[in-house]
Amino acid sequence: MRALAGIGAVTLGLLAAIGRVAMFFGATVTHLVRPPFYLREFALALLNIGWLSLPVVGLTAIFTGGALALQIYAGGARFNAEAVVPQIVAIGMVRELGPVLVGLMIAARVTSSIAAEIATMKVTEQIDALVTLSTHPMKYLAVPRVLAATLAVPLLVGVGDVIGIFGGYAVATGTLGFNAAAYIQNTVDFLELRDVVSSLVKGAVFGCLAALMGCYFGMNSGRGAQGVGRATKGSVEAAAVLILAANFVLTGVFFSI
Amino acid sequence: MITLSDVHKSFGDNHVLRGVDLHVARGTSTVIIGGSGTGKSICIKTVLGLVTPERGTITVDGQDVTKTGDRDAFLARFGMLFQAAALFDSLPVWQNVAFRLMRGSLKRPKDEAREIAIEKLRRVGLTPDVADRLPAELSGGMQKRVGLARAIAAEPEIIFFDEPTTGLDPIMAGVINDLIREIVTEMGATTMTITHDMTSVRTIADNVAMLHGGKIRWTGPVADIDAAHDPYVDQFINGRAEGPIETVR
Ligand SMILES: Nc1ncnc2c1ncn2[C@@H]1O[C@H](COP(=O)(O)OP(=O)(O)OP(=O)(O)O)[C@@H](O)[C@H]1O
Ligand SMILES: [Mg+2]
């Protein structure tokens, strides 16, 4: 009986949390379409989320692509299928590893910084100060960040896909004896439009989730340094789990039908 | 112009406001005094809607503050100095002061906004060279004065000052007290000021209200405060450890 009540309470809590996040998302969207718009904040968010994430995205992708080529080669060798390296690297990077790893890196880098910044603003009454200066915190803080992430992360994913494929290419042509021109030809011939579209759509959804979680946890932060710490930790956990869950759903939508 | 009636607010089992009744007339300066933690800051935050009371009504010009149609326009009538200044740490000092002048309905050209900001900084005793610094590079007292400049920058009708002179040297405190008095007499603003400093009370106030036990214990013109014949007020204004207000030792 106790256990059952416990499960019930957890389920209810979870549903309530989902409801709150959905309402937060709804509020962000309604503020997105109503003026005023804060272009300077949006430009700064684009810079922070997009441009400044490039190094970490590039490094993640290149090592992943390289390792992927090595694994596929070793695995393929067991049944004389070493030649599939370019095709599987391409599909693996573009369909799954590119979006997921970029998404998780964004959760680590962007979600945490958004949550910590907004939570600090909350505990030092800067959010209250915004309100008294007739500036809506959702419009000024959440909308620019969520919009910038939704637009910038697909581009980052695209860049990550290309760099990841290049990582595979470098390993395959450098140490595994593949022909350079044939590798590229095989990659290009094999990839379908659907692969690329799914990659970018995943990027947009993951970017949106990552920024949304940062803003949501930041604005609902508890008091003091401890509150900021909890908000940051919670935001990254939630963003990472939601990104992986969304990835599963989107993969189902794109590839199982 | 501002009326609080029977305002209640608790945080968990901490019943902070237990029925506050207060009236502030247009163009007057009201000072709220009271012990630390009695809910003075919470009290003014309820007027701005930053804290929602569980019970009671608050009206500004007869209009319920929870039922204002255009919230931005409503808030544009107010200025607020927060107890801990609450400056935006990502923006330089002058952009903090000119925040309201750079966006929304009161927007002006950037140069003009900057000029106004520097003028307001001068009025709170800060030189133009602080304008381009970040808030984190200023001392506590300087941050407080930047917060004050921000509160008065757009010349709002109603201004709340939460401990404007705490952390300032006596001379600067005098400058700020005079400034607040000027804002009321010259600009005709309505102000509510929280302070623990009796010199401030006597310079700034038209009326004084003392908050104790979650209610307004005493209220009246500042001239009557020494003859209030209220043991709580007497103890407070004379700073005595002995009296009806309990001190934990
Ligand atoms: N966000 C909050 N959550 C929980 N309790 C709070 C919160 N804000 C204020 N309190 C409590 O409300 C009470 C009144 O706080 P308030 O800040 O209004 O005091 P104050 O009269 O301004 O004191 P001081 O003179 O020290 O600034 C305190 O007991 C405080 O612990
Ligand atoms: Mg206070």
Coordinates of C-alpha atoms and ligand atoms in Angstrom, one line a residue:
Chain A
M1 CA 0.0 0.0 0.0
R2 CA 2.8 2.4 1.0
A3 CA 4.7 1.6 -2.1
L4 CA 1.7 2.1 -4.3
A5 CA 1.0 5.5 -2.7
G6 CA 4.7 6.3 -3.2
I7 CA 4.5 5.5 -6.9
G8 CA 1.3 7.5 -7.2
A9 CA 2.9 10.5 -5.6
V10 CA 5.9 10.3 -7.8
T11 CA 3.7 10.0 -10.9
L12 CA 1.6 12.9 -9.9
G13 CA 4.7 15.0 -9.2
L14 CA 6.1 14.1 -12.6
L15 CA 2.9 15.0 -14.3
A16 CA 2.7 18.3 -12.5
A17 CA 6.3 19.1 -13.5
I18 CA 5.5 18.3 -17.1
G19 CA 2.5 20.6 -16.9
R20 CA 4.5 23.4 -15.5
V21 CA 7.2 23.0 -18.2
A22 CA 4.6 22.9 -20.9
M23 CA 3.0 26.1 -19.5
F24 CA 6.4 27.7 -19.4
F25 CA 6.9 26.8 -23.0
G26 CA 3.5 28.1 -23.9
A27 CA 4.3 31.4 -22.2
T28 CA 7.6 31.6 -24.1
V29 CA 5.8 31.1 -27.4
T30 CA 3.1 33.7 -26.7
H31 CA 5.8 36.3 -25.7
L32 CA 7.7 35.4 -28.8
V33 CA 5.0 36.7 -31.1
R34 CA 4.1 39.8 -29.2
P35 CA 6.3 42.9 -29.1
P36 CA 8.5 44.3 -27.7
F37 CA 11.4 42.3 -29.1
Y38 CA 14.8 42.6 -27.5
L39 CA 17.1 42.3 -30.5
R40 CA 20.3 43.0 -28.6
E41 CA 19.6 40.2 -26.2
F42 CA 18.8 37.9 -29.1
A43 CA 22.1 38.7 -30.9
L44 CA 24.1 38.1 -27.7
A45 CA 22.3 34.8 -27.2
L46 CA 23.1 33.8 -30.8
L47 CA 26.7 34.6 -30.2
N48 CA 26.9 32.7 -26.9
I49 CA 24.9 29.7 -27.9
G50 CA 25.9 29.4 -31.6
W51 CA 29.3 30.9 -32.4
L52 CA 31.0 30.3 -29.1
S53 CA 29.9 26.6 -29.0
L54 CA 31.7 25.8 -32.2
P55 CA 35.0 24.7 -30.7
V56 CA 33.5 22.2 -28.3
V57 CA 31.1 20.9 -31.0
G58 CA 33.9 20.5 -33.5
L59 CA 36.2 18.7 -31.0
T60 CA 33.3 16.4 -29.9
A61 CA 32.4 15.6 -33.5
I62 CA 35.9 14.9 -34.8
F63 CA 36.9 12.5 -32.1
T64 CA 33.5 10.7 -32.3
G65 CA 33.8 10.3 -36.1
G66 CA 37.3 9.0 -35.8
A67 CA 36.4 6.4 -33.2
L68 CA 33.3 5.4 -35.1
A69 CA 35.5 4.7 -38.2
L70 CA 37.8 2.5 -36.1
Q71 CA 35.0 0.6 -34.5
I72 CA 33.1 0.0 -37.8
Y73 CA 36.3 -1.2 -39.5
A74 CA 37.1 -3.6 -36.6
G75 CA 33.5 -4.8 -36.4
G76 CA 33.1 -5.1 -40.2
A77 CA 36.3 -7.1 -40.5
R78 CA 34.7 -10.0 -38.6
F79 CA 32.5 -10.7 -41.6
N80 CA 34.6 -9.1 -44.4
A81 CA 32.5 -5.9 -44.6
E82 CA 35.3 -3.4 -43.9
A83 CA 34.2 -1.5 -47.0
V84 CA 31.1 -0.1 -45.3
V85 CA 33.0 2.3 -43.2
P86 CA 32.1 5.5 -45.1
Q87 CA 28.4 4.6 -45.3
I88 CA 28.0 3.7 -41.6
V89 CA 30.0 6.6 -40.4
A90 CA 27.9 8.9 -42.4
I91 CA 24.6 7.4 -41.3
G92 CA 25.8 7.1 -37.7
M93 CA 26.9 10.6 -37.4
V94 CA 24.1 12.3 -39.3
R95 CA 21.2 10.3 -37.9
E96 CA 22.2 9.8 -34.3
L97 CA 25.6 10.8 -33.0
G98 CA 25.8 14.3 -34.5
P99 CA 22.5 15.6 -33.1
V100 CA 22.7 13.7 -29.8
L101 CA 26.3 14.5 -28.9
V102 CA 25.9 18.2 -30.0
G103 CA 22.6 18.3 -28.0
L104 CA 24.3 16.9 -24.9
M105 CA 27.3 19.3 -25.2
I106 CA 24.8 22.2 -25.5
A107 CA 23.1 20.9 -22.4
A108 CA 26.4 20.9 -20.6
R109 CA 27.6 24.3 -21.9
V110 CA 24.5 26.4 -22.6
T111 CA 21.8 25.0 -20.3
S112 CA 24.1 25.2 -17.3
S113 CA 25.2 28.8 -18.0
I114 CA 21.6 30.0 -18.7
A115 CA 20.3 28.4 -15.5
A116 CA 23.1 29.7 -13.3
E117 CA 22.8 33.2 -14.8
I118 CA 19.1 33.5 -14.5
A119 CA 19.0 31.8 -11.0
T120 CA 21.6 34.3 -9.8
M121 CA 19.5 37.2 -11.2
K122 CA 16.6 35.7 -9.3
V123 CA 18.3 35.4 -6.0
T124 CA 19.8 38.9 -6.2
E125 CA 16.4 40.4 -7.0
Q126 CA 17.5 41.4 -10.6
I127 CA 14.4 39.7 -12.0
D128 CA 12.2 41.7 -9.6
A129 CA 14.1 44.8 -10.7
L130 CA 13.4 43.9 -14.4
V131 CA 9.7 43.7 -13.6
T132 CA 9.7 47.1 -11.9
L133 CA 11.4 48.6 -14.9
S134 CA 8.4 47.4 -17.0
T135 CA 10.4 44.7 -18.7
H136 CA 8.9 41.2 -18.8
P137 CA 11.5 38.6 -17.7
M138 CA 10.1 36.0 -20.1
K139 CA 10.5 38.4 -23.0
Y140 CA 13.9 39.8 -22.0
L141 CA 15.5 36.6 -20.7
A142 CA 13.7 33.5 -22.0
V143 CA 12.5 34.4 -25.5
P144 CA 15.9 35.5 -26.9
R145 CA 17.7 32.5 -25.5
V146 CA 15.1 29.9 -26.5
L147 CA 14.8 31.3 -30.0
A148 CA 18.5 31.6 -30.5
A149 CA 19.1 28.0 -29.4
T150 CA 16.3 26.7 -31.6
L151 CA 17.9 28.4 -34.6
A152 CA 21.6 28.0 -33.8
V153 CA 21.7 24.4 -32.6
P154 CA 20.6 22.9 -36.0
L155 CA 23.4 24.8 -37.6
L156 CA 25.8 23.4 -35.0
V157 CA 24.5 19.9 -35.6
G158 CA 25.1 20.4 -39.4
V159 CA 28.6 21.5 -38.7
G160 CA 29.1 18.6 -36.2
D161 CA 27.8 16.2 -38.8
V162 CA 30.3 17.4 -41.4
I163 CA 33.2 17.5 -39.0
G164 CA 32.3 14.0 -37.7
I165 CA 32.3 12.6 -41.2
F166 CA 35.6 14.3 -41.8
G167 CA 37.0 12.6 -38.6
G168 CA 35.9 9.3 -40.0
Y169 CA 37.4 10.2 -43.4
A170 CA 40.7 11.2 -41.8
V171 CA 41.1 8.0 -39.9
A172 CA 39.9 5.8 -42.8
T173 CA 42.2 7.4 -45.4
G174 CA 45.1 8.0 -43.0
T175 CA 45.4 4.7 -41.2
L176 CA 42.9 2.2 -42.7
G177 CA 44.0 2.5 -46.3
F178 CA 40.8 3.9 -47.9
N179 CA 40.9 5.8 -51.1
A180 CA 40.1 9.5 -50.4
A181 CA 37.9 10.2 -53.5
A182 CA 36.0 7.0 -53.2
Y183 CA 35.3 7.6 -49.5
I184 CA 33.7 11.0 -50.2
Q185 CA 31.8 9.6 -53.2
N186 CA 30.4 6.7 -51.1
T187 CA 29.4 9.1 -48.3
V188 CA 27.6 11.5 -50.6
D189 CA 25.9 8.7 -52.6
F190 CA 24.7 7.0 -49.5
L191 CA 23.1 9.8 -47.5
E192 CA 19.5 10.6 -48.2
L193 CA 17.7 13.9 -47.8
R194 CA 15.7 12.4 -45.0
D195 CA 18.9 11.7 -43.0
V196 CA 19.9 15.3 -43.2
V197 CA 16.5 16.7 -42.5
S198 CA 16.1 14.5 -39.4
S199 CA 19.5 15.6 -38.2
L200 CA 18.6 19.3 -38.4
V201 CA 15.1 18.9 -36.9
K202 CA 16.6 17.0 -34.0
G203 CA 19.0 19.9 -33.6
A204 CA 16.2 22.4 -33.4
V205 CA 14.2 20.4 -30.9
F206 CA 17.3 19.7 -28.7
G207 CA 18.3 23.3 -28.8
C208 CA 14.9 24.5 -27.8
L209 CA 14.8 21.9 -24.9
A210 CA 18.2 22.9 -23.7
A211 CA 17.5 26.6 -23.5
L212 CA 14.0 26.1 -22.2
M213 CA 15.3 23.9 -19.3
G214 CA 18.0 26.5 -18.5
C215 CA 15.4 29.3 -18.3
Y216 CA 12.8 27.2 -16.5
F217 CA 15.1 26.1 -13.7
G218 CA 16.8 29.5 -13.5
M219 CA 13.5 31.3 -13.0
N220 CA 12.2 28.8 -10.5
S221 CA 15.5 28.8 -8.5
G222 CA 15.4 28.6 -4.7
R223 CA 17.1 31.1 -2.5
G224 CA 20.8 31.7 -2.0
A225 CA 23.9 30.0 -3.5
Q226 CA 22.4 26.6 -2.8
G227 CA 19.3 27.5 -4.8
V228 CA 21.6 28.5 -7.8
G229 CA 23.5 25.2 -7.5
R230 CA 20.4 23.1 -7.4
A231 CA 18.8 25.0 -10.3
T232 CA 21.9 24.5 -12.4
K233 CA 22.2 20.8 -11.6
G234 CA 18.5 20.2 -12.2
S235 CA 18.5 22.0 -15.5
V236 CA 21.4 20.0 -17.0
E237 CA 19.9 16.7 -15.8
A238 CA 16.5 17.6 -17.2
A239 CA 17.8 18.8 -20.5
A240 CA 20.0 15.7 -21.0
V241 CA 17.2 13.3 -20.2
L242 CA 14.7 15.2 -22.3
I243 CA 17.1 15.4 -25.2
L244 CA 17.6 11.6 -25.2
A245 CA 13.9 10.9 -24.8
A246 CA 13.1 13.3 -27.7
N247 CA 15.8 11.7 -29.8
F248 CA 14.1 8.3 -29.3
V249 CA 10.7 9.7 -30.3
L250 CA 12.1 11.6 -33.3
T251 CA 14.1 8.6 -34.5
G252 CA 10.8 6.6 -34.4
V253 CA 9.0 9.3 -36.3
F254 CA 11.6 9.7 -39.0
F255 CA 12.8 6.1 -39.6
S256 CA 10.3 3.5 -38.4
I257 CA 7.6 4.5 -41.0
Chain B
M1 CA -3.2 57.6 -3.5
I2 CA -1.8 54.2 -2.3
T3 CA -3.9 52.3 0.1
L4 CA -3.2 49.0 1.7
S5 CA -6.1 47.4 3.6
D6 CA -5.9 44.3 5.7
V7 CA -2.9 42.9 3.8
H8 CA -1.7 39.4 5.0
K9 CA 1.3 37.5 3.8
S10 CA 3.0 34.4 5.2
F11 CA 6.0 32.3 4.1
G12 CA 5.2 28.8 5.4
D13 CA 4.4 29.2 9.0
N14 CA 6.1 32.6 9.2
H15 CA 3.2 34.9 9.3
V16 CA 4.9 38.1 8.3
L17 CA 2.1 40.6 7.5
R18 CA -1.0 40.2 9.7
G19 CA -3.4 42.8 8.4
V20 CA -1.5 45.9 7.3
D21 CA -3.6 49.1 6.9
L22 CA -1.8 52.1 5.4
H23 CA -2.7 55.1 3.4
V24 CA -0.2 57.3 1.5
A25 CA -1.4 60.6 0.1
R26 CA -0.3 62.0 -3.2
G27 CA 2.8 64.1 -3.1
T28 CA 3.8 63.1 0.4
S29 CA 6.7 61.2 1.8
T30 CA 6.0 58.3 4.0
V31 CA 8.7 56.6 6.0
I32 CA 8.2 53.1 7.2
I33 CA 10.2 52.1 10.3
G34 CA 10.3 48.9 12.2
G35 CA 12.6 46.2 13.5
S36 CA 14.7 44.1 11.2
G37 CA 12.7 41.2 9.7
T38 CA 9.2 42.7 10.5
G39 CA 8.3 42.7 6.8
K40 CA 8.9 46.3 5.6
S41 CA 10.5 45.2 2.3
I42 CA 7.7 42.6 1.8
C43 CA 5.2 45.4 2.4
I44 CA 6.3 47.6 -0.4
K45 CA 6.9 44.6 -2.7
T46 CA 3.2 43.8 -2.4
V47 CA 2.3 47.2 -3.9
L48 CA 4.4 46.4 -6.9
G49 CA 3.0 42.9 -7.3
L50 CA 6.4 41.3 -6.7
V51 CA 4.8 39.5 -3.7
T52 CA 1.2 38.4 -3.8
P53 CA -0.6 38.8 -0.5
E54 CA -2.9 36.0 0.6
R55 CA -5.5 38.4 1.8
G56 CA -6.4 42.1 1.6
T57 CA -6.5 44.7 -1.1
I58 CA -4.0 47.3 -2.4
T59 CA -5.2 50.2 -4.5
V60 CA -3.4 52.9 -6.3
D61 CA -5.6 55.8 -7.3
G62 CA -8.5 53.7 -6.3
Q63 CA -7.6 51.0 -8.7
D64 CA -6.9 47.5 -7.4
V65 CA -3.2 46.7 -8.3
T66 CA -4.1 43.1 -9.2
K67 CA -6.5 44.2 -11.8
T68 CA -4.5 46.7 -13.8
G69 CA -5.0 46.0 -17.5
D70 CA -1.7 47.2 -18.9
R71 CA 0.8 46.0 -16.4
D72 CA 3.8 47.7 -18.1
A73 CA 2.0 51.1 -18.2
F74 CA 1.1 50.6 -14.5
L75 CA 4.7 49.8 -13.5
A76 CA 6.0 52.7 -15.6
R77 CA 4.6 55.0 -12.9
F78 CA 6.9 53.5 -10.3
G79 CA 10.5 53.6 -9.4
M80 CA 12.1 51.2 -6.9
L81 CA 15.4 51.1 -5.1
F82 CA 16.0 47.6 -3.8
Q83 CA 17.6 47.0 -0.5
A84 CA 20.5 45.2 -2.1
A85 CA 20.5 47.5 -5.2
A86 CA 19.7 44.6 -7.6
L87 CA 21.8 46.1 -10.4
F88 CA 22.1 44.2 -13.6
D89 CA 25.6 42.9 -13.4
S90 CA 25.9 42.3 -17.2
L91 CA 25.3 45.9 -18.0
P92 CA 27.6 48.9 -17.4
V93 CA 26.5 51.4 -14.8
W94 CA 25.1 54.0 -17.1
Q95 CA 22.9 51.4 -18.9
N96 CA 21.6 50.3 -15.6
V97 CA 20.6 53.8 -14.8
A98 CA 19.1 54.4 -18.2
F99 CA 17.5 51.0 -18.5
R100 CA 14.0 52.3 -18.8
L101 CA 15.1 55.0 -21.1
M102 CA 16.5 52.6 -23.6
R103 CA 13.5 50.4 -24.2
G104 CA 9.7 50.4 -24.1
S105 CA 7.4 53.4 -24.1
L106 CA 10.0 55.8 -22.6
K107 CA 12.7 55.0 -25.2
R108 CA 15.0 57.8 -26.3
P109 CA 18.1 58.1 -28.5
K110 CA 21.1 56.5 -26.9
D111 CA 23.1 59.7 -26.5
E112 CA 20.3 61.4 -24.7
A113 CA 19.7 58.4 -22.4
R114 CA 23.4 58.3 -21.5
E115 CA 23.3 62.0 -20.8
I116 CA 20.4 61.7 -18.5
A117 CA 22.1 58.7 -16.8
I118 CA 25.2 60.7 -16.1
E119 CA 23.2 63.6 -14.8
K120 CA 21.3 61.3 -12.4
L121 CA 24.6 59.8 -11.3
R122 CA 25.9 63.2 -10.5
R123 CA 22.8 63.9 -8.3
V124 CA 23.6 60.8 -6.2
G125 CA 27.2 62.0 -5.8
L126 CA 28.9 59.8 -8.4
T127 CA 31.3 61.1 -11.0
P128 CA 30.9 60.4 -14.8
D129 CA 33.9 58.1 -14.8
V130 CA 31.8 55.4 -13.0
A131 CA 29.4 55.4 -15.9
D132 CA 31.3 52.8 -18.0
R133 CA 32.2 50.5 -15.1
L134 CA 30.4 47.3 -14.3
P135 CA 28.4 47.2 -11.1
A136 CA 30.7 44.5 -9.6
E137 CA 33.6 47.0 -9.8
L138 CA 31.8 49.4 -7.4
S139 CA 31.7 49.5 -3.6
G140 CA 28.5 48.6 -1.8
G141 CA 27.6 52.2 -1.1
M142 CA 28.3 53.2 -4.7
Q143 CA 26.0 50.3 -5.9
K144 CA 23.3 51.6 -3.6
R145 CA 23.5 55.0 -5.1
V146 CA 23.5 53.7 -8.7
G147 CA 20.3 51.8 -7.7
L148 CA 18.9 55.1 -6.5
A149 CA 19.8 56.8 -9.7
R150 CA 18.1 54.1 -11.6
A151 CA 14.9 54.4 -9.5
I152 CA 14.7 58.1 -10.2
A153 CA 16.0 58.1 -13.8
A154 CA 12.6 58.2 -15.6
E155 CA 11.2 60.6 -13.1
P156 CA 8.3 58.3 -12.0
E157 CA 5.4 59.6 -9.9
I158 CA 5.7 57.1 -7.2
I159 CA 9.1 56.0 -5.8
F160 CA 10.0 53.3 -3.2
F161 CA 13.3 53.5 -1.5
D162 CA 14.4 50.5 0.5
E163 CA 17.0 51.7 3.0
P164 CA 18.6 54.3 0.8
T165 CA 21.2 55.4 3.2
T166 CA 22.3 52.1 4.7
G167 CA 26.0 51.6 4.0
L168 CA 26.7 55.3 3.2
D169 CA 29.0 57.6 5.1
P170 CA 27.2 60.3 7.1
I171 CA 27.9 63.1 4.6
M172 CA 26.7 61.0 1.6
A173 CA 23.7 59.9 3.7
G174 CA 22.9 63.6 4.1
V175 CA 23.2 64.2 0.4
I176 CA 20.8 61.4 -0.3
N177 CA 18.3 62.5 2.3
D178 CA 18.2 65.9 0.8
L179 CA 17.8 64.4 -2.7
I180 CA 14.8 62.4 -1.6
R181 CA 13.2 65.4 0.0
E182 CA 13.8 67.4 -3.1
I183 CA 12.2 64.8 -5.3
V184 CA 9.1 65.0 -3.2
T185 CA 8.9 68.8 -2.9
E186 CA 10.2 69.8 -6.3
M187 CA 9.0 67.0 -8.6
G188 CA 5.9 66.3 -6.6
A189 CA 6.5 62.6 -6.4
T190 CA 4.9 60.3 -3.9
T191 CA 7.5 58.3 -2.0
M192 CA 7.6 55.5 0.5
T193 CA 11.0 55.0 2.2
I194 CA 12.2 52.3 4.5
T195 CA 14.9 53.3 6.9
H196 CA 16.4 52.6 10.3
D197 CA 18.2 55.9 10.4
M198 CA 16.4 58.5 12.6
T199 CA 18.2 61.4 10.9
S200 CA 16.8 60.2 7.6
V201 CA 13.3 59.9 9.1
R202 CA 13.4 63.4 10.3
T203 CA 14.7 64.8 7.0
I204 CA 12.6 62.8 4.6
A205 CA 9.3 62.1 6.2
D206 CA 6.0 63.9 6.1
N207 CA 4.4 60.9 7.8
V208 CA 5.8 58.0 9.6
A209 CA 4.4 54.5 9.9
M210 CA 5.8 51.9 12.3
L211 CA 5.5 48.3 11.4
H212 CA 5.5 45.8 14.3
G213 CA 4.0 42.4 14.8
G214 CA 2.8 42.3 11.2
K215 CA 0.6 45.4 11.6
I216 CA 1.0 49.2 11.5
R217 CA 1.6 49.9 15.2
W218 CA 1.6 53.7 14.9
T219 CA 1.2 56.2 12.1
G220 CA 1.2 60.0 12.1
P221 CA 3.0 63.1 11.0
V222 CA 6.7 63.2 11.7
A223 CA 6.4 66.1 14.1
D224 CA 4.3 64.0 16.4
I225 CA 6.7 61.1 16.6
D226 CA 8.5 62.3 19.8
A227 CA 5.1 62.8 21.5
A228 CA 3.6 59.6 20.2
H229 CA 3.3 58.2 23.7
D230 CA 3.6 54.7 22.3
P231 CA 6.1 52.6 24.2
Y232 CA 7.1 50.7 21.0
V233 CA 7.7 53.9 19.0
D234 CA 9.6 55.4 21.9
Q235 CA 11.8 52.4 22.3
F236 CA 12.5 52.4 18.5
I237 CA 13.3 56.0 18.0
N238 CA 15.5 56.2 21.1
G239 CA 17.2 52.9 20.3
R240 CA 16.7 51.4 23.7
A241 CA 17.4 47.7 24.3
E242 CA 14.9 47.7 27.2
G243 CA 11.2 48.0 26.3
P244 CA 8.2 46.2 24.9
I245 CA 10.0 45.1 21.7
E246 CA 11.7 41.9 22.5
T247 CA 15.4 41.5 21.7
V248 CA 17.0 38.1 21.8
R249 CA 20.2 38.0 23.7
Ligands
LIG1 N1 11.1 34.9 -0.3 C1 11.0 34.7 1.0 N2 10.8 33.4 1.4 C2 10.6 33.1 2.7 N3 10.6 34.1 3.7 C3 10.8 35.3 3.3 C4 11.0 35.7 1.9 N4 11.2 37.0 1.9 C5 11.1 37.5 3.1 N5 10.9 36.5 4.0 C6 10.7 36.6 5.5 O1 9.8 37.7 5.7 C7 10.2 38.4 6.8 C8 10.2 39.9 6.5 O2 11.2 40.1 5.5 P1 11.6 41.6 5.0 O3 12.7 41.4 4.0 O4 10.3 42.3 4.6 O5 12.1 42.3 6.3 P2 12.5 43.8 6.6 O6 11.5 44.3 7.5 O7 12.7 44.4 5.3 O8 13.9 43.6 7.4 P3 15.2 44.4 7.2 O9 15.1 45.7 7.9 O10 16.2 43.6 7.8 O11 15.4 44.6 5.7 C9 11.5 37.8 7.3 O12 11.2 37.1 8.4 C10 12.0 36.9 6.2 O13 12.6 35.8 6.7
MG2 MG 14.2 45.0 4.2

